[in-house]
Amino acid sequence: MFSGKEDFKEQYLAEVSETMAKPFGECTRREKYEVLAKMICSRAAKLHAETRLRHSTLRRKEVYYFSMEFLLGRLLTNYLINFGAEATVRAGLKDLGEDLDELSRMEPDPGLGNGGLGRLAACFLDSMAFEDIAATGMGARYRFGLFKQKIENGKQTEEPDPWLVNGYPWEIRNWDSARQIRFGGRVERTFENGKISFEHTAYQTVLAVPYDVPIVGYGGKTVNMLRLWQAEPPEEKIDLAAFSRGEYSEAVRERNEIEAITAILYPDDTTPAGKELRLKQEYFLTAAGIASIIDHYKHQYGASAWRAFPDRVAIHTNDTHPALCVPELMRLLLDQENLEWDDAWDIVTKTISFTNHTIMPEALEKWPIGLMQQLLPRVYMIIEEIDRRYRESFDRSLPGWQERLSSSAVLWDGQVRMANLSIIGSHSVNGVAAIHTDILKNDVFKAFCHRDSQKFNNKTNGVSHRRFLLESNPDLSELITSAIGSGWISDAGQLENLLPYGNDSAFLDELEKIKYGNKCRLASYIKESSGIIIDPASLFDVQVKRIHAYKRQLLNIFKIMHLYNRLKRDPDMDLHPHTFIFSGKAAQSYEFAKETVRLIHALADKVNSDPQVSEKIKVVFLENFGVSLGQLIYPAADISEQISTAGKEASGTGNMKFMFNGAVTLGTMDGANVEIHELAGDDNIFIFGLSAREVAEYGFRGDYHSQDICRRLPDLAQITDQLVNGFFGGQTDAFWSIHDALIRYNDEYFVLADFEDYLKTFFRAGEAFEDRRKWNRMSLANIAKAGYFTSDRTVLQYAEEIWNVK
Ligand code: 26V
């Protein structure tokens, strides 16, 4: 990219004066960032053109990854690393009196996702480019990402995240590839030359304009693309008549209505209007993406080569959000390309594949038939036909068929069940960790598995170890490379070569020093952002993820309350100092989660302001969790809290990011923790609590009684009482909804059931931590075994076993 730092400086300064029309010294830091980013982006764009040509000459099968969410994180440092130019640019900037990390912080971190699912999609883009898979991401260009979280008086408040206000240097608007998308209207059937055809009239047209973001693979050879679609009015929509009457808002009403489609990520869908907008978003992405795939295919292979489509194209749907890919691809093949139903269906089902990411029933998407019919009349007709044929194909000679049909049909109870549509329309359905896939096969999607078990497979999640270790933890990365060479960066399995260093005390000391350095870095961020002073020598016990009842932040909170109560009774209690760190957002309309955030803050106030206990324990909540903050936190953790109710967390990916950074997991046998346990070994992880089977059995038998547990454990009863007895201030500050969920409504997520074992296991971990040599060895064992959790491995499995590429 640059032959040396002098070459870089020369090119960079030239670029600055050309684009900013002022000397470097007069530019703001943001401007300096912008020029640098734009410069790297242009080089990436050029390499993208080369990659495309190479892939198309080789006639490589193309993968399209459809996802409503992509959490890319900041790109500048990442791309410099991937191009092998980080050191050069850093040194060149230093000569110019600038710091790469400071410039990099000028970049907005686009919050185009909610959490694990969105970040997984971004990790896959990184790994697909690294593995030279011809892949395109299909997403939406929301003007506002997930809300910014602010804490006011101990409560979460939400602020919009207008991440695009200063422009985004990594995108290229591609107006010439825009597509027209149709909503609403009527469908008329006509019969001509022995064939029925469908004419869609009186629809509203929305323009889908792609913004392309280059995706640079490590090594800089492959540059793929993420297409983010934006909704725009088809022509400058302004009602001049209304405008001249002075009705300004009426004049731009339609324009606003259209732009609302990609205005914000995941609007509150508890209201009918919110629901409709969400469905519009889903169809918008799907229709724009499918149309561009079809056009590209016709351009490349001609308009009649449809039979070969599944050999040349793979379409992957990330959860059910893009499930309309199934009927939309059918629609184009039937109505536009004039294929027969059976031929079209064969192509669709051989092309599309689907990943499920949750078994939580609230999160399984369903749409009212009436809404679907009105918004997407032709698409709905096709869904109806898919459902009719599915029912017709159902084998009614086997016992239990009624029950299987009722759970697997697409249309049921006035609703379109999107997961069922996805499963029927796909050739592959996968879960995201071994235990999750087992639950899908044996429980949630049992009826489908009974029909066609071949379709179901597991693809345990992975994360980009280049972003979450190489980039986020440079000191550790250097230590690893000094020991085993740099091969681990492209082959994470080589981290296993670290295992012999478990007996090397100099190496272990170095590992401990690096962790301490990372803890200092986080401690100064905490001091700057919240004023709280924490001791980097204390044990950092960290839980960062979305706030949700099933993830059980409560269990962690109760543990801290228990420590507080014990320290008040016995201030001399022997306890190594602990810092408990939380971070994560509660959904805007999720009251229980918001109360949990308030409880963490109430507890933090209580603990941190009490000199009797605050020498030993501190509680910190870091505002506005996201990819960038995660990159600062993971490297600084000693303990990684992964304590969901067994069976509920599909996989988790934070657990893997911690593991790559040498944190030791304290967790339940849930999601990918099960595989972490298997790889790290029983000695290098702290497992506690009910198993998924035990949780399910309580469910069948109905004999779990949370109050019995409080009666048996007076310490726990004290804690649940403290939620409401004035411990946290007056009655207005009490946490009744949390108390009631546990005591009156019988503790759906088995917090109380697992409390005792959790506490015991926590103390065991604390003891292990005090034996520094032992702990550092455990930490090293985790790093050495983390290689399996690179998303490089995951995408290769998708490529070979689902997409049939490579
Ligand atoms: C969404 C919702 C929304 C409505 C309220 C309840 C609820 C519960 C869960 C979800 C999650 C939707 C899908 C999702 O994000 N799943 C996450 O996917 C990650 C990547 O595969 C995985 O690591 C996480 O375990 C899984 O929760």
PDB file of C-alpha atoms and ligand atoms in Angstrom, residues 116-117 120 266 319 357-358 360 362-363 432 461 548 550-551 649-653, ligand 1:
ATOM      1  CA  GLY A 116     -24.782 -10.742  19.009  1.00  0.00           C
ATOM      2  CA  LEU A 117     -26.685 -11.391  15.797  1.00  0.00           C
ATOM      3  CA  LEU A 120     -21.860 -12.125  14.089  1.00  0.00           C
ATOM      4  CA  TYR A 266     -35.789  -2.076  14.835  1.00  0.00           C
ATOM      5  CA  ASP A 319     -32.634 -15.309  11.225  1.00  0.00           C
ATOM      6  CA  HIS A 357     -30.623 -17.533  16.517  1.00  0.00           C
ATOM      7  CA  THR A 358     -33.034 -17.955  19.376  1.00  0.00           C
ATOM      8  CA  MET A 360     -37.214 -17.496  22.911  1.00  0.00           C
ATOM      9  CA  GLU A 362     -41.345 -13.900  21.974  1.00  0.00           C
ATOM     10  CA  ALA A 363     -38.633 -13.463  19.373  1.00  0.00           C
ATOM     11  CA  VAL A 432     -25.527 -21.610  16.367  1.00  0.00           C
ATOM     12  CA  ASN A 461     -20.668 -19.382  16.128  1.00  0.00           C
ATOM     13  CA  HIS A 548     -32.397  -9.553  29.509  1.00  0.00           C
ATOM     14  CA  TYR A 550     -32.796 -14.908  30.690  1.00  0.00           C
ATOM     15  CA  LYS A 551     -29.192 -13.638  30.721  1.00  0.00           C
ATOM     16  CA  GLU A 649     -28.823 -18.574  25.257  1.00  0.00           C
ATOM     17  CA  ALA A 650     -28.516 -19.909  21.726  1.00  0.00           C
ATOM     18  CA  SER A 651     -24.742 -19.504  21.678  1.00  0.00           C
ATOM     19  CA  GLY A 652     -23.325 -16.277  22.984  1.00  0.00           C
ATOM     20  CA  THR A 653     -20.311 -14.750  21.256  1.00  0.00           C
TER      21      THR A 653
HETATM   22  C1  26V B   1     -34.795 -10.996  20.613  1.00  0.00           C
HETATM   23  C2  26V B   1     -35.889 -10.678  21.386  1.00  0.00           C
HETATM   24  C3  26V B   1     -36.737  -9.567  20.950  1.00  0.00           C
HETATM   25  C4  26V B   1     -38.089  -9.550  21.629  1.00  0.00           C
HETATM   26  C5  26V B   1     -37.986  -9.836  23.102  1.00  0.00           C
HETATM   27  C6  26V B   1     -37.311 -11.140  23.386  1.00  0.00           C
HETATM   28  C7  26V B   1     -36.141 -11.403  22.550  1.00  0.00           C
HETATM   29  C8  26V B   1     -35.267 -12.402  22.896  1.00  0.00           C
HETATM   30  C9  26V B   1     -34.180 -12.682  22.130  1.00  0.00           C
HETATM   31  C10 26V B   1     -33.950 -11.996  20.972  1.00  0.00           C
HETATM   32  C11 26V B   1     -32.755 -12.340  20.157  1.00  0.00           C
HETATM   33  C12 26V B   1     -33.040 -12.460  18.698  1.00  0.00           C
HETATM   34  C13 26V B   1     -31.974 -13.167  17.940  1.00  0.00           C
HETATM   35  C14 26V B   1     -30.589 -12.958  18.483  1.00  0.00           C
HETATM   36  O1  26V B   1     -30.064 -11.884  18.491  1.00  0.00           O
HETATM   37  N1  26V B   1     -29.976 -14.040  18.923  1.00  0.00           N
HETATM   38  C15 26V B   1     -28.592 -14.060  19.411  1.00  0.00           C
HETATM   39  O2  26V B   1     -27.777 -14.455  18.317  1.00  0.00           O
HETATM   40  C16 26V B   1     -26.412 -14.557  18.670  1.00  0.00           C
HETATM   41  C17 26V B   1     -25.653 -14.892  17.407  1.00  0.00           C
HETATM   42  O3  26V B   1     -26.009 -16.154  16.957  1.00  0.00           O
HETATM   43  C18 26V B   1     -26.240 -15.615  19.747  1.00  0.00           C
HETATM   44  O4  26V B   1     -24.887 -15.678  20.104  1.00  0.00           O
HETATM   45  C19 26V B   1     -27.081 -15.282  20.953  1.00  0.00           C
HETATM   46  O5  26V B   1     -27.003 -16.324  21.907  1.00  0.00           O
HETATM   47  C20 26V B   1     -28.518 -15.069  20.545  1.00  0.00           C
HETATM   48  O6  26V B   1     -29.303 -14.590  21.621  1.00  0.00           O
END
